[in-house]
PDB file of C-alpha atoms and ligand atoms in Angstrom:
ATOM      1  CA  UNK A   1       0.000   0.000   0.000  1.00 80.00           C
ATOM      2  CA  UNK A   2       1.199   3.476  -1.012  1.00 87.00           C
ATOM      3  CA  UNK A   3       2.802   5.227   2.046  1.00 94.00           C
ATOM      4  CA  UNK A   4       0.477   8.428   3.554  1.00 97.00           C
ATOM      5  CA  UNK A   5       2.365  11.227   3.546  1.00 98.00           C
ATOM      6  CA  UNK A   6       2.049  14.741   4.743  1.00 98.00           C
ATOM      7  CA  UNK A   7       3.731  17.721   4.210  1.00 98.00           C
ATOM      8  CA  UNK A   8       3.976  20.300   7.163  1.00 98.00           C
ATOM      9  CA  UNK A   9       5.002  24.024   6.065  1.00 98.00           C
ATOM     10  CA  UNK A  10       5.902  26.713   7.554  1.00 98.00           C
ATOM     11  CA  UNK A  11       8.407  29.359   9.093  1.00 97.00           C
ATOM     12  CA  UNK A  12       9.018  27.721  12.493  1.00 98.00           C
ATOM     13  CA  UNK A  13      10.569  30.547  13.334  1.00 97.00           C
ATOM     14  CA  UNK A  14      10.843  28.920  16.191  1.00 98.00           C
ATOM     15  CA  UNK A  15       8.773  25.739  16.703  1.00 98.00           C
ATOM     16  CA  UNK A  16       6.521  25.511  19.539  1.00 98.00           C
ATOM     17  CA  UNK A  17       4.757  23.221  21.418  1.00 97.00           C
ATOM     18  CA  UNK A  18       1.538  24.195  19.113  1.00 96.00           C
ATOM     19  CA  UNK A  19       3.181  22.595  16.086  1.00 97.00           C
ATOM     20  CA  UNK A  20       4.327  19.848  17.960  1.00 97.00           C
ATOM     21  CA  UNK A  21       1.358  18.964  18.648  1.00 97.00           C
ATOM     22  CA  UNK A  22      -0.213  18.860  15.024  1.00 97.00           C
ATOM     23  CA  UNK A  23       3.051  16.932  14.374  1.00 98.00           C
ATOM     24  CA  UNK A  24       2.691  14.149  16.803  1.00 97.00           C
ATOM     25  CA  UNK A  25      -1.155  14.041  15.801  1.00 97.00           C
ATOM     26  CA  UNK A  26      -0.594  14.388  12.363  1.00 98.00           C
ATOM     27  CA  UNK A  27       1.426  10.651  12.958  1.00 98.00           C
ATOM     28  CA  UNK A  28      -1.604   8.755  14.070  1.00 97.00           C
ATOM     29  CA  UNK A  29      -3.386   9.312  10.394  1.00 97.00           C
ATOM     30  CA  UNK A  30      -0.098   9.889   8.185  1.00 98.00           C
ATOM     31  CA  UNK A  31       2.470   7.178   8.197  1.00 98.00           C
ATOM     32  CA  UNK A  32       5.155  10.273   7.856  1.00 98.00           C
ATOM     33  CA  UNK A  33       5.496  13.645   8.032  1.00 98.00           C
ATOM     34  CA  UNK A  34       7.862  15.865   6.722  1.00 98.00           C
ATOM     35  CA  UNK A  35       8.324  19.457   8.202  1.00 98.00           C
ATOM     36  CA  UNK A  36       9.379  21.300   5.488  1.00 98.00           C
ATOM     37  CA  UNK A  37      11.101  24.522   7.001  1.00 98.00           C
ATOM     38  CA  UNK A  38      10.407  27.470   4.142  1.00 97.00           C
ATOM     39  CA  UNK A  39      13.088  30.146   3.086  1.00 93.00           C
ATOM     40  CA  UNK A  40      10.828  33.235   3.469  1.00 78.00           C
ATOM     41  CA  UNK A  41      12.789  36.117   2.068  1.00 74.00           C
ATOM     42  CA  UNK A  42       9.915  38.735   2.643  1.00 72.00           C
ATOM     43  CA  UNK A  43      10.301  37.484   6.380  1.00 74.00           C
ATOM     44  CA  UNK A  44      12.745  39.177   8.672  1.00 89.00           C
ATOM     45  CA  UNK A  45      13.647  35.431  10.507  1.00 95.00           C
ATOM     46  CA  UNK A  46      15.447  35.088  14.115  1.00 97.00           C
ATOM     47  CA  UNK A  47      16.305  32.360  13.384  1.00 97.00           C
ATOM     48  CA  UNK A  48      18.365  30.913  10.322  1.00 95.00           C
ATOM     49  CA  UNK A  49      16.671  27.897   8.225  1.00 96.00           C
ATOM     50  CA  UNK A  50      19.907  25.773   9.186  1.00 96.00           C
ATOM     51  CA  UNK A  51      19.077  26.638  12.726  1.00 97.00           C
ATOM     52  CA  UNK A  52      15.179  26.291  12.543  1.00 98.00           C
ATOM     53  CA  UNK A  53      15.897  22.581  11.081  1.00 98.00           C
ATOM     54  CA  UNK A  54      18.327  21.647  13.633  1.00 98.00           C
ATOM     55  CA  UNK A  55      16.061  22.502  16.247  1.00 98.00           C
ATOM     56  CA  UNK A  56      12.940  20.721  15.372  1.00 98.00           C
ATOM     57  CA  UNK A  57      15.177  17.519  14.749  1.00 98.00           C
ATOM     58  CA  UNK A  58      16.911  17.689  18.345  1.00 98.00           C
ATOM     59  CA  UNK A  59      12.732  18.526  19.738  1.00 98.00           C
ATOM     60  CA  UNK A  60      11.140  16.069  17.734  1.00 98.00           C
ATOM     61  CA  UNK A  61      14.040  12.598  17.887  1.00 97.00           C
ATOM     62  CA  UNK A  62      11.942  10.597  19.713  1.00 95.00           C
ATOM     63  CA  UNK A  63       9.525  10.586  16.431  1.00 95.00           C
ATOM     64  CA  UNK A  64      11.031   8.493  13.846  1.00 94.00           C
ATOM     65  CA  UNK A  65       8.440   9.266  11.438  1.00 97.00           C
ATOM     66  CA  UNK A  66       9.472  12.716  10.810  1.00 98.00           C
ATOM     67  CA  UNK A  67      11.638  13.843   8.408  1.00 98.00           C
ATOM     68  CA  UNK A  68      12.518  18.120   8.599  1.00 98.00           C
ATOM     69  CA  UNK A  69      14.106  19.563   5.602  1.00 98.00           C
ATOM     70  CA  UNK A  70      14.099  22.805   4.380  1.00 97.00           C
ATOM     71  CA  UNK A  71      13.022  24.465   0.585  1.00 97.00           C
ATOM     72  CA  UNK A  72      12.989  27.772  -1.064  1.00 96.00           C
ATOM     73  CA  UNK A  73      10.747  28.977  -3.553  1.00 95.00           C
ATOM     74  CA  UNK A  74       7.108  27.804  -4.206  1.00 97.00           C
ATOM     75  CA  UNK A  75       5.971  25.318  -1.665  1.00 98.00           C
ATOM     76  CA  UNK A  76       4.146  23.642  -4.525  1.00 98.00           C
ATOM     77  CA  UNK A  77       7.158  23.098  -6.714  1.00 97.00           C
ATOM     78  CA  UNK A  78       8.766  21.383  -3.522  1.00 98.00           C
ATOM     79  CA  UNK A  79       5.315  19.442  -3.234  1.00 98.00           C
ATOM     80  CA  UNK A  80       6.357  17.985  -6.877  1.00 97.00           C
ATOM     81  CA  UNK A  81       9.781  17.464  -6.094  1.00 97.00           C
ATOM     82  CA  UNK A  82       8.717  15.031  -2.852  1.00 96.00           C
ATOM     83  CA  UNK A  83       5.892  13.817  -5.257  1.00 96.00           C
ATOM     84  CA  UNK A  84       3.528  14.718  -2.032  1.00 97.00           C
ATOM     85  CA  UNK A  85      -0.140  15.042  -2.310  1.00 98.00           C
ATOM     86  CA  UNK A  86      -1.233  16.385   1.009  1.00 98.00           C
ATOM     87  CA  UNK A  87      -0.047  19.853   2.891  1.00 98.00           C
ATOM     88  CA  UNK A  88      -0.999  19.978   6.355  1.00 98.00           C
ATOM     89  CA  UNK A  89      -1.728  23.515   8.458  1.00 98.00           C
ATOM     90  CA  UNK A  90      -2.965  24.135  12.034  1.00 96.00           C
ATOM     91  CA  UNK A  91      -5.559  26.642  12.509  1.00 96.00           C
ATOM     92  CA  UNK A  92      -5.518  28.304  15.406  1.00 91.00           C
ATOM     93  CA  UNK A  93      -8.580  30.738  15.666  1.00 84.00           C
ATOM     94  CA  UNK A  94     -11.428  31.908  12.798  1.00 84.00           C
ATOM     95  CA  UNK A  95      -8.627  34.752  12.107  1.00 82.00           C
ATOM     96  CA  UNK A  96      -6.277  32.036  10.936  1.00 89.00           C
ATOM     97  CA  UNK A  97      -9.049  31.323   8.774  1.00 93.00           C
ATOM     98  CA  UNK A  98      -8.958  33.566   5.988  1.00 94.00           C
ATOM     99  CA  UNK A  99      -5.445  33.770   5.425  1.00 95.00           C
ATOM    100  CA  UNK A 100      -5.265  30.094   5.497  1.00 97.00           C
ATOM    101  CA  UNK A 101      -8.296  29.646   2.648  1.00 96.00           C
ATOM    102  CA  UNK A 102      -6.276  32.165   0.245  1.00 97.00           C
ATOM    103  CA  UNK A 103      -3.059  30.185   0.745  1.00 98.00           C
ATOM    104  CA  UNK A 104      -4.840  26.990   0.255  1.00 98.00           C
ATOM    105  CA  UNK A 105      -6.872  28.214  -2.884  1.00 98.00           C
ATOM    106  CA  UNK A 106      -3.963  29.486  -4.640  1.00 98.00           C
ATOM    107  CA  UNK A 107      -1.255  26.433  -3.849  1.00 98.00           C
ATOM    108  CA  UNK A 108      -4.617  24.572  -5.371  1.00 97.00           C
ATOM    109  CA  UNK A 109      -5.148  26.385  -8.724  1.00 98.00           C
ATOM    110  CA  UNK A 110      -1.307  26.129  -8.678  1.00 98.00           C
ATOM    111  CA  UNK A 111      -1.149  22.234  -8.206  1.00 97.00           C
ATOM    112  CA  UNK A 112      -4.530  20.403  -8.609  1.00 97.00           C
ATOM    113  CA  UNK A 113      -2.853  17.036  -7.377  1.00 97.00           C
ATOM    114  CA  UNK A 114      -2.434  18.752  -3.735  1.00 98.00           C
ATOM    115  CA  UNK A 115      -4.724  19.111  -0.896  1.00 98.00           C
ATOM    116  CA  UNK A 116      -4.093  21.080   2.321  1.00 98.00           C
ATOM    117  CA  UNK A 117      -5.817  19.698   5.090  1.00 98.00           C
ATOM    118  CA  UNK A 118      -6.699  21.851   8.601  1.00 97.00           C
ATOM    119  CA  UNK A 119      -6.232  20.555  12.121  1.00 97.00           C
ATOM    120  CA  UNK A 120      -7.217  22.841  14.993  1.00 95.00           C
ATOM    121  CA  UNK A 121      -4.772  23.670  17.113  1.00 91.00           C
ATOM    122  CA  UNK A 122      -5.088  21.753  20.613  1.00 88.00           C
ATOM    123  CA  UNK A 123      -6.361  24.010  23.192  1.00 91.00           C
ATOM    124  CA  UNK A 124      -3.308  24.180  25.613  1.00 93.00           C
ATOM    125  CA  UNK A 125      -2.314  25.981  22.265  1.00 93.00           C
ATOM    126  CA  UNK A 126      -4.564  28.338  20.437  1.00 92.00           C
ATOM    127  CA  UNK A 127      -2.587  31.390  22.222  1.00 94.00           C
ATOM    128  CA  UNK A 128       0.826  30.491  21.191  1.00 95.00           C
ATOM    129  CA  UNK A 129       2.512  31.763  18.253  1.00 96.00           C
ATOM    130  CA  UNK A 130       6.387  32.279  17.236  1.00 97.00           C
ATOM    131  CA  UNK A 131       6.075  35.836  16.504  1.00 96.00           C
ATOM    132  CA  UNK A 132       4.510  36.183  20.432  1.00 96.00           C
ATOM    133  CA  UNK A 133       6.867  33.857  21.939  1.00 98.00           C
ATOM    134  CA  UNK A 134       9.698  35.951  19.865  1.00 97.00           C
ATOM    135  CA  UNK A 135       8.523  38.808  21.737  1.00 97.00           C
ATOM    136  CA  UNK A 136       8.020  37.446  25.146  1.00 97.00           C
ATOM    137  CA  UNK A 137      11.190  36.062  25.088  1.00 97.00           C
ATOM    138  CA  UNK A 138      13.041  39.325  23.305  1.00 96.00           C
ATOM    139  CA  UNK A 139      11.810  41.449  26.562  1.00 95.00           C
ATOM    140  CA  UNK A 140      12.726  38.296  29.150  1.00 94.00           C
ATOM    141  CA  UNK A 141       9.602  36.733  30.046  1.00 95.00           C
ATOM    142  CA  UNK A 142       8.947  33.327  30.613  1.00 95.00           C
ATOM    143  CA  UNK A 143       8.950  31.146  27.711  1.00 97.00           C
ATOM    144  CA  UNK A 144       8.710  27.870  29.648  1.00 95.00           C
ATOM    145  CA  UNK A 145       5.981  25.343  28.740  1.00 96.00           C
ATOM    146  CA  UNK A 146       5.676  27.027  25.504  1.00 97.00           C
ATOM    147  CA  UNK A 147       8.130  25.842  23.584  1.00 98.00           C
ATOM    148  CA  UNK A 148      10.673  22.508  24.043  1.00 98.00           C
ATOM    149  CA  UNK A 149      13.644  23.225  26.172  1.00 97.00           C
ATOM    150  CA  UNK A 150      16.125  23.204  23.639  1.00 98.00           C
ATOM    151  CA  UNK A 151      14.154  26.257  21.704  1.00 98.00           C
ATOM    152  CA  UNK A 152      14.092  28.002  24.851  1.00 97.00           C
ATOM    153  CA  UNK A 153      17.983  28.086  25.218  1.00 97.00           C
ATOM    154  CA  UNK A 154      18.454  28.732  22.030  1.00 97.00           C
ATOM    155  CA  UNK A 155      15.708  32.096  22.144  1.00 97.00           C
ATOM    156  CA  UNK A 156      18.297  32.839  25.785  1.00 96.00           C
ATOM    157  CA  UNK A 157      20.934  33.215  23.690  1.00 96.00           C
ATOM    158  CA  UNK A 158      19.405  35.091  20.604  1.00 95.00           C
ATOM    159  CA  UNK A 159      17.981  37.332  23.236  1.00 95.00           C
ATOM    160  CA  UNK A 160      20.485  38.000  26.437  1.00 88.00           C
ATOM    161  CA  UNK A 161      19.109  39.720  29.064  1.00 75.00           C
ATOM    162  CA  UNK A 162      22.243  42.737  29.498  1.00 60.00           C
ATOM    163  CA  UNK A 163      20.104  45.031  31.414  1.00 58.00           C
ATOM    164  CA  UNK A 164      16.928  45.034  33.614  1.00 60.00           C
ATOM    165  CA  UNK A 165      13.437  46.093  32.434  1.00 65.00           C
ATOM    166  CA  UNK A 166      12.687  49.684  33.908  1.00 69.00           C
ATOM    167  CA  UNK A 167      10.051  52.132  34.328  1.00 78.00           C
ATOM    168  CA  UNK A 168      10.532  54.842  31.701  1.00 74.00           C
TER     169      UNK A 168
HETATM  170  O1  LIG B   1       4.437  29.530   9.342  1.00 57.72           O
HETATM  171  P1  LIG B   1       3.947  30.411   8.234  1.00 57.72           P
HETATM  172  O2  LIG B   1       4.818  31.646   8.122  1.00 57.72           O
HETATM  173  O3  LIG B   1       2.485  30.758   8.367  1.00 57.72           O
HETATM  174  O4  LIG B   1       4.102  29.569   6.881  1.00 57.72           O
HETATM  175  C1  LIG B   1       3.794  30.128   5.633  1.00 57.72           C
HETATM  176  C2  LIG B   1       4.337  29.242   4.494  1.00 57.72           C
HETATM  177  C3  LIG B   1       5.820  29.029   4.675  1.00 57.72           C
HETATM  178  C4  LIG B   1       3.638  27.913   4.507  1.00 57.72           C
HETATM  179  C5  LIG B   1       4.056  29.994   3.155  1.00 57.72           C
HETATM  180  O5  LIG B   1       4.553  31.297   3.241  1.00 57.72           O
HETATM  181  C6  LIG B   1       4.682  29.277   1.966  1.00 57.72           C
HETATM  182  O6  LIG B   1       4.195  28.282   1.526  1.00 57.72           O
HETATM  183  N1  LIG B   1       5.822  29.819   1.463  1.00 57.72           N
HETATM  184  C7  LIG B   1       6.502  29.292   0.311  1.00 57.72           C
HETATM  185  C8  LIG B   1       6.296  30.194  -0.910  1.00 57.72           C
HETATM  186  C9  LIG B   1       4.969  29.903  -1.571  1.00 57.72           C
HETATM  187  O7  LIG B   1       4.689  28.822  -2.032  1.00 57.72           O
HETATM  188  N2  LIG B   1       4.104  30.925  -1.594  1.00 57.72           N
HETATM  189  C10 LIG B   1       2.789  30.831  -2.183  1.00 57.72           C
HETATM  190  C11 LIG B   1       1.757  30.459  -1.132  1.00 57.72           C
HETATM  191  S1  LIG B   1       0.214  31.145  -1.561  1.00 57.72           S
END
């Protein structure tokens, strides 16, 4: 039987434990998933792809049916390349929604052979996103819980705390 495959895009600028958790349920109906770590130039990134892909292997190395690699260009010219069929997003909240449905309807009139498929975001989750855990962790809050540990040291020393916060 052919092997059910899913493709998981995105920045994962960092991960978090949000799209860890689409990963590891994305594994009970696919039989593998690849995160597929995108080159967004119009993105101002932390975090370097090299760097994004290293640390989703070292979070995720207890799951042996993930592969992470990372692409540039048109996510459905890498869907060709991996001859994959189905993309796979988390939605968060309604306001996820529409940008999600314009993605989705133009990777579609791009590539008929692909579907993108939705899975709601568990609800220890829905609040979490990098750009906010970017932020907390920029102006030294607590990141803990939020993201795997490895992430966290890695957002310590992006983000070194050289002074303390004060009243202006
Ligand atoms: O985590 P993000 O930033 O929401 O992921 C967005 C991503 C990487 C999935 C999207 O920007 C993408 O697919 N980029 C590759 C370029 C591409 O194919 N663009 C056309 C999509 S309409």
């Amino acid at each position: 039987m052919e092997e059910k495959v899913a493709v998981y895009p995105g920045s994962f600028d960092p991960i978090t434990y949000g799209h860890i958790d689409i990963i590891k349920r994305a594994l009970k109906i696919f039989d593998k998933v690849i995160v597929a770590v995108a080159h967004n130039y119009d993105k101002q990134s932390l975090f370097t792809p090299q760097e994004r892909v290293e640390m989703i292997e070292e979070a995720l190395r207890d799951c042996p049916n993930v592969v992470v690699e990372s692409f540039e260009g048109l996510l459905m010219e890498y869907m060709k390349r991996t001859n994959a069929k189905v993309v796979l997003r988390g939605l968060r909240a309604t306001s996820d929604f529409e940008y999600e449905y314009h993605m989705a309807s133009m990777n579609r009139s791009l590539n008929k052979d692909v579907d993108t498929i939705f899975m709601v975001t568990g609800k220890d989750y829905f609040f979490i996103s990098s750009r906010t855990i970017k932020e907390v962790a920029s102006l030294g809050g607590s990141v803990e819980g939020l993201v795997p540990e490895n992430v966290a040291r890695r957002l310590k020393e992006k983000f070194p705390q050289l002074h303390r916060p004060h009243n202006i």
